[in-house]
PDB file of C-alpha atoms in Angstrom:
ATOM      1  CA  MET A 529       0.080   0.228  -0.068  1.00 39.00           C
ATOM      2  CA  ASN A 530       2.848   2.278   0.723  1.00 42.00           C
ATOM      3  CA  ALA A 531       3.926   1.721  -3.035  1.00 43.00           C
ATOM      4  CA  LEU A 532       0.832   3.065  -4.260  1.00 44.00           C
ATOM      5  CA  ILE A 533       1.048   6.284  -2.243  1.00 43.00           C
ATOM      6  CA  PRO A 534       2.935   9.225  -4.536  1.00 47.00           C
ATOM      7  CA  GLY A 535       6.016  10.647  -2.793  1.00 48.00           C
ATOM      8  CA  GLY A 536       4.879  13.642  -2.044  1.00 54.00           C
ATOM      9  CA  PHE A 537       2.138  13.383  -0.605  1.00 51.00           C
ATOM     10  CA  ALA A 538       4.517  10.954   2.020  1.00 53.00           C
ATOM     11  CA  GLY A 539       4.074  13.389   5.484  1.00 62.00           C
ATOM     12  CA  LEU A 540       0.918  14.523   4.221  1.00 69.00           C
ATOM     13  CA  GLU A 541      -0.595  12.662   7.418  1.00 68.00           C
ATOM     14  CA  ALA A 542       2.293  14.173  10.020  1.00 70.00           C
ATOM     15  CA  GLN A 543       0.892  17.716   8.440  1.00 74.00           C
ATOM     16  CA  LEU A 544      -2.331  17.299   8.755  1.00 78.00           C
ATOM     17  CA  TRP A 545      -1.520  16.145  12.935  1.00 77.00           C
ATOM     18  CA  LEU A 546       0.418  19.645  13.268  1.00 79.00           C
ATOM     19  CA  TRP A 547      -2.126  21.455  11.685  1.00 80.00           C
ATOM     20  CA  LEU A 548      -4.879  20.165  13.888  1.00 84.00           C
ATOM     21  CA  VAL A 549      -2.740  20.576  16.766  1.00 82.00           C
ATOM     22  CA  ALA A 550      -1.896  24.354  16.031  1.00 83.00           C
ATOM     23  CA  MET A 551      -5.486  24.683  15.675  1.00 88.00           C
ATOM     24  CA  ILE A 552      -6.496  23.908  19.640  1.00 88.00           C
ATOM     25  CA  ARG A 553      -5.604  26.592  21.914  1.00 89.00           C
ATOM     26  CA  PRO A 554      -6.819  29.728  19.547  1.00 91.00           C
ATOM     27  CA  GLY A 555     -10.173  27.523  18.420  1.00 90.00           C
ATOM     28  CA  ALA A 556     -10.523  27.077  22.314  1.00 90.00           C
ATOM     29  CA  ALA A 557      -9.601  30.952  22.987  1.00 91.00           C
ATOM     30  CA  PHE A 558     -12.349  31.683  20.172  1.00 90.00           C
ATOM     31  CA  VAL A 559     -15.421  29.850  21.476  1.00 88.00           C
ATOM     32  CA  ALA A 560     -14.646  31.371  24.834  1.00 88.00           C
ATOM     33  CA  ALA A 561     -13.869  34.841  23.768  1.00 89.00           C
ATOM     34  CA  PRO A 562     -16.361  37.403  22.835  1.00 88.00           C
ATOM     35  CA  VAL A 563     -16.935  38.746  18.543  1.00 85.00           C
ATOM     36  CA  PHE A 564     -14.930  35.574  17.778  1.00 86.00           C
ATOM     37  CA  GLY A 565     -17.569  33.682  19.853  1.00 82.00           C
ATOM     38  CA  ALA A 566     -20.299  35.338  18.510  1.00 80.00           C
ATOM     39  CA  PRO A 567     -22.885  32.456  16.992  1.00 78.00           C
ATOM     40  CA  GLN A 568     -23.082  34.580  13.882  1.00 80.00           C
ATOM     41  CA  VAL A 569     -19.774  33.974  12.968  1.00 82.00           C
ATOM     42  CA  PRO A 570     -19.243  30.792  10.596  1.00 84.00           C
ATOM     43  CA  LEU A 571     -17.579  27.554  11.837  1.00 84.00           C
ATOM     44  CA  GLN A 572     -15.302  27.579   8.992  1.00 86.00           C
ATOM     45  CA  VAL A 573     -14.238  31.169   9.437  1.00 87.00           C
ATOM     46  CA  ARG A 574     -13.190  30.154  12.995  1.00 86.00           C
ATOM     47  CA  LEU A 575     -10.781  27.415  11.790  1.00 86.00           C
ATOM     48  CA  VAL A 576      -9.321  29.561   9.111  1.00 88.00           C
ATOM     49  CA  ILE A 577      -8.291  32.234  11.915  1.00 89.00           C
ATOM     50  CA  ALA A 578      -7.801  29.557  14.293  1.00 89.00           C
ATOM     51  CA  LEU A 579      -5.004  27.923  11.794  1.00 87.00           C
ATOM     52  CA  ALA A 580      -3.783  31.253  10.800  1.00 88.00           C
ATOM     53  CA  VAL A 581      -2.942  32.207  14.532  1.00 87.00           C
ATOM     54  CA  GLY A 582      -1.614  28.865  15.420  1.00 85.00           C
ATOM     55  CA  MET A 583       0.698  27.976  12.763  1.00 85.00           C
ATOM     56  CA  PRO A 584       3.202  30.998  13.586  1.00 85.00           C
ATOM     57  CA  GLY A 585       2.905  29.823  16.722  1.00 81.00           C
ATOM     58  CA  LEU A 586       3.598  26.494  16.797  1.00 79.00           C
ATOM     59  CA  ALA A 587       6.332  27.755  14.411  1.00 77.00           C
ATOM     60  CA  ALA A 588       7.722  30.252  17.137  1.00 74.00           C
ATOM     61  CA  GLY A 589       7.475  27.324  19.706  1.00 67.00           C
ATOM     62  CA  GLY A 590       8.683  24.416  18.666  1.00 68.00           C
ATOM     63  CA  PHE A 591       7.178  21.135  18.303  1.00 68.00           C
ATOM     64  CA  ASP A 592       7.564  17.205  17.479  1.00 66.00           C
ATOM     65  CA  LEU A 593       4.291  14.813  17.606  1.00 69.00           C
ATOM     66  CA  PRO A 594       4.680  12.725  20.358  1.00 70.00           C
ATOM     67  CA  ALA A 595       6.459   9.260  19.469  1.00 68.00           C
ATOM     68  CA  ALA A 596       3.075   7.162  19.811  1.00 69.00           C
ATOM     69  CA  GLY A 597       1.430   9.855  18.281  1.00 66.00           C
ATOM     70  CA  VAL A 598      -1.786  12.167  19.011  1.00 70.00           C
ATOM     71  CA  VAL A 599      -4.091   9.189  20.067  1.00 72.00           C
ATOM     72  CA  SER A 600      -2.456   8.339  22.887  1.00 75.00           C
ATOM     73  CA  PRO A 601      -2.146   9.340  26.318  1.00 78.00           C
ATOM     74  CA  GLU A 602       0.487  11.570  25.930  1.00 79.00           C
ATOM     75  CA  GLY A 603      -1.200  12.939  23.119  1.00 76.00           C
ATOM     76  CA  VAL A 604      -4.613  13.321  24.696  1.00 82.00           C
ATOM     77  CA  LEU A 605      -2.680  15.040  28.052  1.00 84.00           C
ATOM     78  CA  MET A 606      -1.209  17.491  25.682  1.00 84.00           C
ATOM     79  CA  ILE A 607      -4.789  18.050  24.025  1.00 85.00           C
ATOM     80  CA  LEU A 608      -6.236  18.699  27.495  1.00 87.00           C
ATOM     81  CA  GLY A 609      -3.143  21.225  27.921  1.00 85.00           C
ATOM     82  CA  GLU A 610      -4.001  22.938  24.835  1.00 87.00           C
ATOM     83  CA  VAL A 611      -7.812  23.289  25.562  1.00 90.00           C
ATOM     84  CA  LEU A 612      -7.158  24.120  28.925  1.00 90.00           C
ATOM     85  CA  ILE A 613      -4.908  27.236  28.278  1.00 89.00           C
ATOM     86  CA  GLY A 614      -6.961  28.469  25.302  1.00 90.00           C
ATOM     87  CA  LEU A 615     -10.219  28.415  27.192  1.00 91.00           C
ATOM     88  CA  ALA A 616      -8.596  30.114  30.100  1.00 91.00           C
ATOM     89  CA  ILE A 617      -7.274  32.890  27.386  1.00 91.00           C
ATOM     90  CA  GLY A 618     -10.577  33.009  25.945  1.00 91.00           C
ATOM     91  CA  PHE A 619     -12.619  33.665  29.026  1.00 91.00           C
ATOM     92  CA  ALA A 620     -10.088  35.976  30.709  1.00 91.00           C
ATOM     93  CA  VAL A 621     -11.558  38.481  27.716  1.00 92.00           C
ATOM     94  CA  GLN A 622     -15.115  36.968  28.191  1.00 91.00           C
ATOM     95  CA  ILE A 623     -14.919  38.255  31.526  1.00 90.00           C
ATOM     96  CA  GLY A 624     -14.597  41.944  30.903  1.00 89.00           C
ATOM     97  CA  PHE A 625     -16.496  42.184  27.525  1.00 90.00           C
ATOM     98  CA  SER A 626     -19.634  40.793  30.363  1.00 88.00           C
ATOM     99  CA  ALA A 627     -19.255  44.104  32.175  1.00 89.00           C
ATOM    100  CA  ALA A 628     -21.284  45.554  29.834  1.00 87.00           C
ATOM    101  CA  LEU A 629     -24.374  43.278  29.933  1.00 85.00           C
ATOM    102  CA  VAL A 630     -24.456  43.119  33.655  1.00 86.00           C
ATOM    103  CA  ALA A 631     -24.523  46.964  33.678  1.00 88.00           C
ATOM    104  CA  GLY A 632     -27.351  46.957  31.539  1.00 84.00           C
ATOM    105  CA  GLU A 633     -29.356  44.758  33.176  1.00 83.00           C
ATOM    106  CA  THR A 634     -28.494  47.160  36.337  1.00 83.00           C
ATOM    107  CA  ILE A 635     -30.136  49.786  34.042  1.00 84.00           C
ATOM    108  CA  SER A 636     -32.690  48.340  32.716  1.00 81.00           C
ATOM    109  CA  ASN A 637     -33.873  47.170  36.227  1.00 79.00           C
ATOM    110  CA  ALA A 638     -33.884  50.712  37.585  1.00 78.00           C
ATOM    111  CA  MET A 639     -35.469  52.120  34.506  1.00 79.00           C
ATOM    112  CA  GLY A 640     -38.324  49.052  34.534  1.00 72.00           C
ATOM    113  CA  LEU A 641     -36.929  47.748  31.504  1.00 71.00           C
ATOM    114  CA  GLY A 642     -36.227  44.273  33.359  1.00 65.00           C
ATOM    115  CA  PHE A 643     -39.418  43.160  31.356  1.00 63.00           C
ATOM    116  CA  SER A 644     -38.584  43.982  27.855  1.00 62.00           C
ATOM    117  CA  SER A 645     -36.486  41.694  26.819  1.00 61.00           C
ATOM    118  CA  MET A 646     -34.494  41.206  23.292  1.00 57.00           C
ATOM    119  CA  ILE A 647     -32.133  38.443  21.588  1.00 56.00           C
ATOM    120  CA  ASP A 648     -27.955  39.439  22.073  1.00 55.00           C
ATOM    121  CA  PRO A 649     -26.151  38.960  19.235  1.00 55.00           C
ATOM    122  CA  SER A 650     -22.773  37.959  21.036  1.00 55.00           C
ATOM    123  CA  THR A 651     -24.662  35.124  23.210  1.00 55.00           C
ATOM    124  CA  ASP A 652     -27.656  34.572  21.096  1.00 59.00           C
ATOM    125  CA  GLN A 653     -29.521  34.319  24.506  1.00 61.00           C
ATOM    126  CA  GLY A 654     -32.526  36.829  25.358  1.00 61.00           C
ATOM    127  CA  THR A 655     -31.255  40.169  27.524  1.00 64.00           C
ATOM    128  CA  PRO A 656     -32.454  43.358  28.563  1.00 67.00           C
ATOM    129  CA  ALA A 657     -32.776  45.633  25.652  1.00 72.00           C
ATOM    130  CA  LEU A 658     -30.057  48.073  27.188  1.00 80.00           C
ATOM    131  CA  GLY A 659     -27.782  44.424  27.765  1.00 77.00           C
ATOM    132  CA  SER A 660     -28.558  44.006  24.598  1.00 79.00           C
ATOM    133  CA  PHE A 661     -27.198  47.828  23.574  1.00 83.00           C
ATOM    134  CA  LEU A 662     -24.287  47.586  25.846  1.00 86.00           C
ATOM    135  CA  SER A 663     -23.038  44.376  24.289  1.00 85.00           C
ATOM    136  CA  VAL A 664     -22.975  45.960  21.091  1.00 86.00           C
ATOM    137  CA  LEU A 665     -21.765  48.884  22.413  1.00 89.00           C
ATOM    138  CA  GLY A 666     -18.954  47.131  23.552  1.00 89.00           C
ATOM    139  CA  THR A 667     -18.317  44.544  20.306  1.00 90.00           C
ATOM    140  CA  LEU A 668     -18.046  48.055  18.589  1.00 91.00           C
ATOM    141  CA  LEU A 669     -15.448  49.411  21.377  1.00 92.00           C
ATOM    142  CA  PHE A 670     -13.490  45.660  21.553  1.00 92.00           C
ATOM    143  CA  LEU A 671     -12.980  46.105  17.938  1.00 91.00           C
ATOM    144  CA  SER A 672     -11.897  49.697  17.641  1.00 92.00           C
ATOM    145  CA  LEU A 673      -9.460  49.313  20.532  1.00 89.00           C
ATOM    146  CA  GLY A 674      -7.912  46.790  18.150  1.00 90.00           C
ATOM    147  CA  GLY A 675      -8.730  44.269  21.023  1.00 88.00           C
ATOM    148  CA  HIS A 676      -8.837  41.347  18.459  1.00 89.00           C
ATOM    149  CA  LEU A 677      -5.386  41.795  17.408  1.00 90.00           C
ATOM    150  CA  MET A 678      -4.813  42.090  20.485  1.00 92.00           C
ATOM    151  CA  LEU A 679      -5.782  38.561  21.368  1.00 92.00           C
ATOM    152  CA  ALA A 680      -4.078  37.108  18.308  1.00 90.00           C
ATOM    153  CA  ALA A 681      -0.723  38.948  19.862  1.00 91.00           C
ATOM    154  CA  ILE A 682      -1.702  37.202  23.119  1.00 91.00           C
ATOM    155  CA  LEU A 683      -2.542  33.467  21.892  1.00 90.00           C
ATOM    156  CA  LEU A 684       0.886  34.177  19.984  1.00 88.00           C
ATOM    157  CA  ALA A 685       3.262  34.943  22.976  1.00 88.00           C
ATOM    158  CA  SER A 686       1.406  31.876  24.691  1.00 87.00           C
ATOM    159  CA  TYR A 687       3.524  29.307  22.743  1.00 85.00           C
ATOM    160  CA  ARG A 688       7.200  30.919  24.002  1.00 86.00           C
ATOM    161  CA  THR A 689       6.038  30.906  27.443  1.00 84.00           C
ATOM    162  CA  LEU A 690       3.706  27.553  27.234  1.00 83.00           C
ATOM    163  CA  PRO A 691       4.801  25.214  24.647  1.00 82.00           C
ATOM    164  CA  ILE A 692       2.690  22.657  23.433  1.00 80.00           C
ATOM    165  CA  GLY A 693       3.348  19.468  24.676  1.00 73.00           C
ATOM    166  CA  GLY A 694       5.030  21.387  27.970  1.00 72.00           C
ATOM    167  CA  PRO A 695       4.104  21.763  31.957  1.00 71.00           C
ATOM    168  CA  LEU A 696       0.657  22.089  32.135  1.00 72.00           C
ATOM    169  CA  MET A 697      -0.221  25.740  32.973  1.00 75.00           C
ATOM    170  CA  GLY A 698       0.278  26.740  37.219  1.00 72.00           C
ATOM    171  CA  ALA A 699      -2.128  26.826  39.307  1.00 78.00           C
ATOM    172  CA  GLU A 700      -1.523  30.752  40.103  1.00 81.00           C
ATOM    173  CA  PRO A 701      -2.627  32.485  37.067  1.00 80.00           C
ATOM    174  CA  LEU A 702      -6.127  29.619  36.935  1.00 81.00           C
ATOM    175  CA  HIS A 703      -6.296  31.697  40.791  1.00 82.00           C
ATOM    176  CA  ASP A 704      -6.423  34.913  39.309  1.00 82.00           C
ATOM    177  CA  LEU A 705      -8.797  34.343  36.573  1.00 84.00           C
ATOM    178  CA  VAL A 706     -11.089  32.989  39.275  1.00 84.00           C
ATOM    179  CA  LEU A 707     -10.369  36.645  40.923  1.00 84.00           C
ATOM    180  CA  PHE A 708     -10.889  38.655  37.775  1.00 85.00           C
ATOM    181  CA  GLY A 709     -14.066  36.630  37.777  1.00 83.00           C
ATOM    182  CA  GLY A 710     -15.385  37.755  40.751  1.00 81.00           C
ATOM    183  CA  GLN A 711     -14.896  41.548  39.637  1.00 83.00           C
ATOM    184  CA  LEU A 712     -17.213  41.380  37.007  1.00 83.00           C
ATOM    185  CA  PHE A 713     -19.975  42.537  38.624  1.00 83.00           C
ATOM    186  CA  ALA A 714     -18.242  45.240  40.706  1.00 85.00           C
ATOM    187  CA  ALA A 715     -17.340  46.366  37.355  1.00 87.00           C
ATOM    188  CA  GLY A 716     -20.244  45.854  35.984  1.00 86.00           C
ATOM    189  CA  LEU A 717     -22.363  48.290  38.761  1.00 85.00           C
ATOM    190  CA  MET A 718     -19.288  50.992  38.445  1.00 87.00           C
ATOM    191  CA  ILE A 719     -20.458  51.253  34.759  1.00 88.00           C
ATOM    192  CA  ALA A 720     -23.874  51.275  35.581  1.00 86.00           C
ATOM    193  CA  LEU A 721     -23.357  53.740  38.848  1.00 85.00           C
ATOM    194  CA  PRO A 722     -23.732  57.056  37.036  1.00 84.00           C
ATOM    195  CA  VAL A 723     -27.049  56.268  35.551  1.00 86.00           C
ATOM    196  CA  GLY A 724     -28.226  53.726  38.084  1.00 82.00           C
ATOM    197  CA  PHE A 725     -27.740  56.233  41.210  1.00 83.00           C
ATOM    198  CA  ALA A 726     -29.434  59.263  39.609  1.00 84.00           C
ATOM    199  CA  LEU A 727     -32.397  56.319  38.476  1.00 83.00           C
ATOM    200  CA  ILE A 728     -32.729  55.758  42.370  1.00 82.00           C
ATOM    201  CA  LEU A 729     -33.332  59.276  43.005  1.00 83.00           C
ATOM    202  CA  VAL A 730     -35.886  59.544  40.686  1.00 82.00           C
ATOM    203  CA  GLN A 731     -37.885  56.558  42.475  1.00 79.00           C
ATOM    204  CA  LEU A 732     -36.950  57.959  46.120  1.00 82.00           C
ATOM    205  CA  VAL A 733     -38.673  61.225  44.638  1.00 81.00           C
ATOM    206  CA  MET A 734     -41.708  58.985  43.043  1.00 78.00           C
ATOM    207  CA  ALA A 735     -41.957  57.462  46.654  1.00 76.00           C
ATOM    208  CA  MET A 736     -42.447  60.700  48.255  1.00 80.00           C
ATOM    209  CA  LEU A 737     -45.071  61.679  46.246  1.00 75.00           C
ATOM    210  CA  ALA A 738     -46.763  58.889  46.509  1.00 72.00           C
ATOM    211  CA  ARG A 739     -46.850  59.165  50.582  1.00 76.00           C
ATOM    212  CA  SER A 740     -48.262  63.339  49.892  1.00 76.00           C
ATOM    213  CA  ALA A 741     -50.507  62.322  46.870  1.00 71.00           C
ATOM    214  CA  PRO A 742     -51.952  58.758  47.763  1.00 71.00           C
ATOM    215  CA  ALA A 743     -54.113  58.640  45.009  1.00 69.00           C
ATOM    216  CA  LEU A 744     -51.539  58.994  42.038  1.00 66.00           C
ATOM    217  CA  ASN A 745     -51.317  56.133  40.113  1.00 68.00           C
ATOM    218  CA  LEU A 746     -47.562  55.233  40.579  1.00 66.00           C
ATOM    219  CA  PHE A 747     -48.073  53.127  37.570  1.00 66.00           C
ATOM    220  CA  ALA A 748     -49.463  55.803  35.253  1.00 68.00           C
ATOM    221  CA  VAL A 749     -46.610  58.192  36.402  1.00 70.00           C
ATOM    222  CA  GLY A 750     -43.284  56.393  38.159  1.00 70.00           C
ATOM    223  CA  LEU A 751     -42.822  54.205  34.518  1.00 75.00           C
ATOM    224  CA  PRO A 752     -43.045  56.607  32.107  1.00 78.00           C
ATOM    225  CA  ALA A 753     -40.654  59.449  34.394  1.00 78.00           C
ATOM    226  CA  ALA A 754     -38.294  56.478  34.904  1.00 79.00           C
ATOM    227  CA  LEU A 755     -38.181  55.833  31.149  1.00 80.00           C
ATOM    228  CA  MET A 756     -37.714  58.978  30.290  1.00 84.00           C
ATOM    229  CA  ALA A 757     -35.232  60.208  32.990  1.00 83.00           C
ATOM    230  CA  GLY A 758     -33.430  57.088  31.946  1.00 82.00           C
ATOM    231  CA  ILE A 759     -33.207  57.550  28.123  1.00 84.00           C
ATOM    232  CA  VAL A 760     -31.911  61.548  29.004  1.00 87.00           C
ATOM    233  CA  LEU A 761     -29.162  59.718  32.135  1.00 86.00           C
ATOM    234  CA  LEU A 762     -28.158  57.631  29.371  1.00 86.00           C
ATOM    235  CA  ALA A 763     -27.084  60.145  26.528  1.00 86.00           C
ATOM    236  CA  ILE A 764     -25.710  62.285  29.442  1.00 88.00           C
ATOM    237  CA  ALA A 765     -23.485  59.540  30.959  1.00 86.00           C
ATOM    238  CA  ALA A 766     -22.549  58.058  27.402  1.00 87.00           C
ATOM    239  CA  PRO A 767     -18.814  59.151  27.403  1.00 89.00           C
ATOM    240  CA  VAL A 768     -18.107  57.544  31.055  1.00 90.00           C
ATOM    241  CA  ILE A 769     -20.568  54.268  30.895  1.00 90.00           C
ATOM    242  CA  ALA A 770     -17.738  53.888  27.196  1.00 90.00           C
ATOM    243  CA  ASP A 771     -14.715  54.348  29.184  1.00 91.00           C
ATOM    244  CA  GLY A 772     -16.096  52.476  31.583  1.00 90.00           C
ATOM    245  CA  ILE A 773     -16.420  49.125  28.991  1.00 91.00           C
ATOM    246  CA  VAL A 774     -13.299  50.271  28.082  1.00 92.00           C
ATOM    247  CA  LEU A 775     -11.140  49.604  31.014  1.00 92.00           C
ATOM    248  CA  SER A 776     -13.420  46.310  31.896  1.00 92.00           C
ATOM    249  CA  LEU A 777     -12.043  45.248  28.360  1.00 92.00           C
ATOM    250  CA  GLN A 778      -8.654  45.961  28.977  1.00 92.00           C
ATOM    251  CA  ALA A 779      -8.395  44.489  32.386  1.00 91.00           C
ATOM    252  CA  GLY A 780      -9.880  41.489  30.513  1.00 91.00           C
ATOM    253  CA  LEU A 781      -7.221  41.548  28.311  1.00 91.00           C
ATOM    254  CA  ALA A 782      -3.989  42.086  30.863  1.00 91.00           C
ATOM    255  CA  THR A 783      -5.745  39.241  32.805  1.00 90.00           C
ATOM    256  CA  ALA A 784      -5.597  37.164  29.549  1.00 90.00           C
ATOM    257  CA  GLU A 785      -1.632  38.421  28.732  1.00 89.00           C
ATOM    258  CA  ARG A 786      -0.869  37.248  32.375  1.00 89.00           C
ATOM    259  CA  ILE A 787      -2.331  33.523  32.043  1.00 88.00           C
ATOM    260  CA  ALA A 788      -0.520  33.457  28.234  1.00 85.00           C
ATOM    261  CA  GLY A 789       2.530  34.392  30.677  1.00 80.00           C
ATOM    262  CA  GLY A 790       2.018  31.146  32.839  1.00 66.00           C
TER     263      GLY A 790
END
């Protein structure tokens, strides 16, 4: 059978295995990361980008296939290590991105829009309308910052510090990821603070009116007042909200860079 295989295709199987291994880490990161992991991004596009990012990293870090092959205990451990590194890097960026969703849900509840929801394009799940709006804003800010290019650079740098088949990622980067995940709600509340605090004051005014005029229909007056105040406050605080989202995205990228450093 070997005599029937042309000489030019003799190393094709090994080359295909190398391509497959090179795609694992970026592919896992893109599944968890924002923008790349959106359901609207075709799977074929993710595979092509993962191969384009993984091949230079594979060449920079140096790698040889296990002697027993990829389908072996050594190969399975290598694949699990690659998936863990990729998911940790992508999830760190996703945590920074999700602060916008938390802020949107907080502002929606304060405005009385908690009952309204729409499909978020980044998660394909139902979220409050303002959460979807801030998610789209976060996507545009992520792309304007060059976050997609920074993520690719972080993945390439990770091949030097965490080579394929080398020691598994230590416990300290995972501990940093867990601590950063605990800051998600704090970051979301900080983004929503300018609008949310003012809306709480509006609610207090409505409560005092209800006490002074018991016949006043709060559902007919309070909801439009909170909604109008929220729209005006969102327009006024838009630059501050954008700055908060940018800081959260930068913190996510910084955490991913620390994880890539091993």
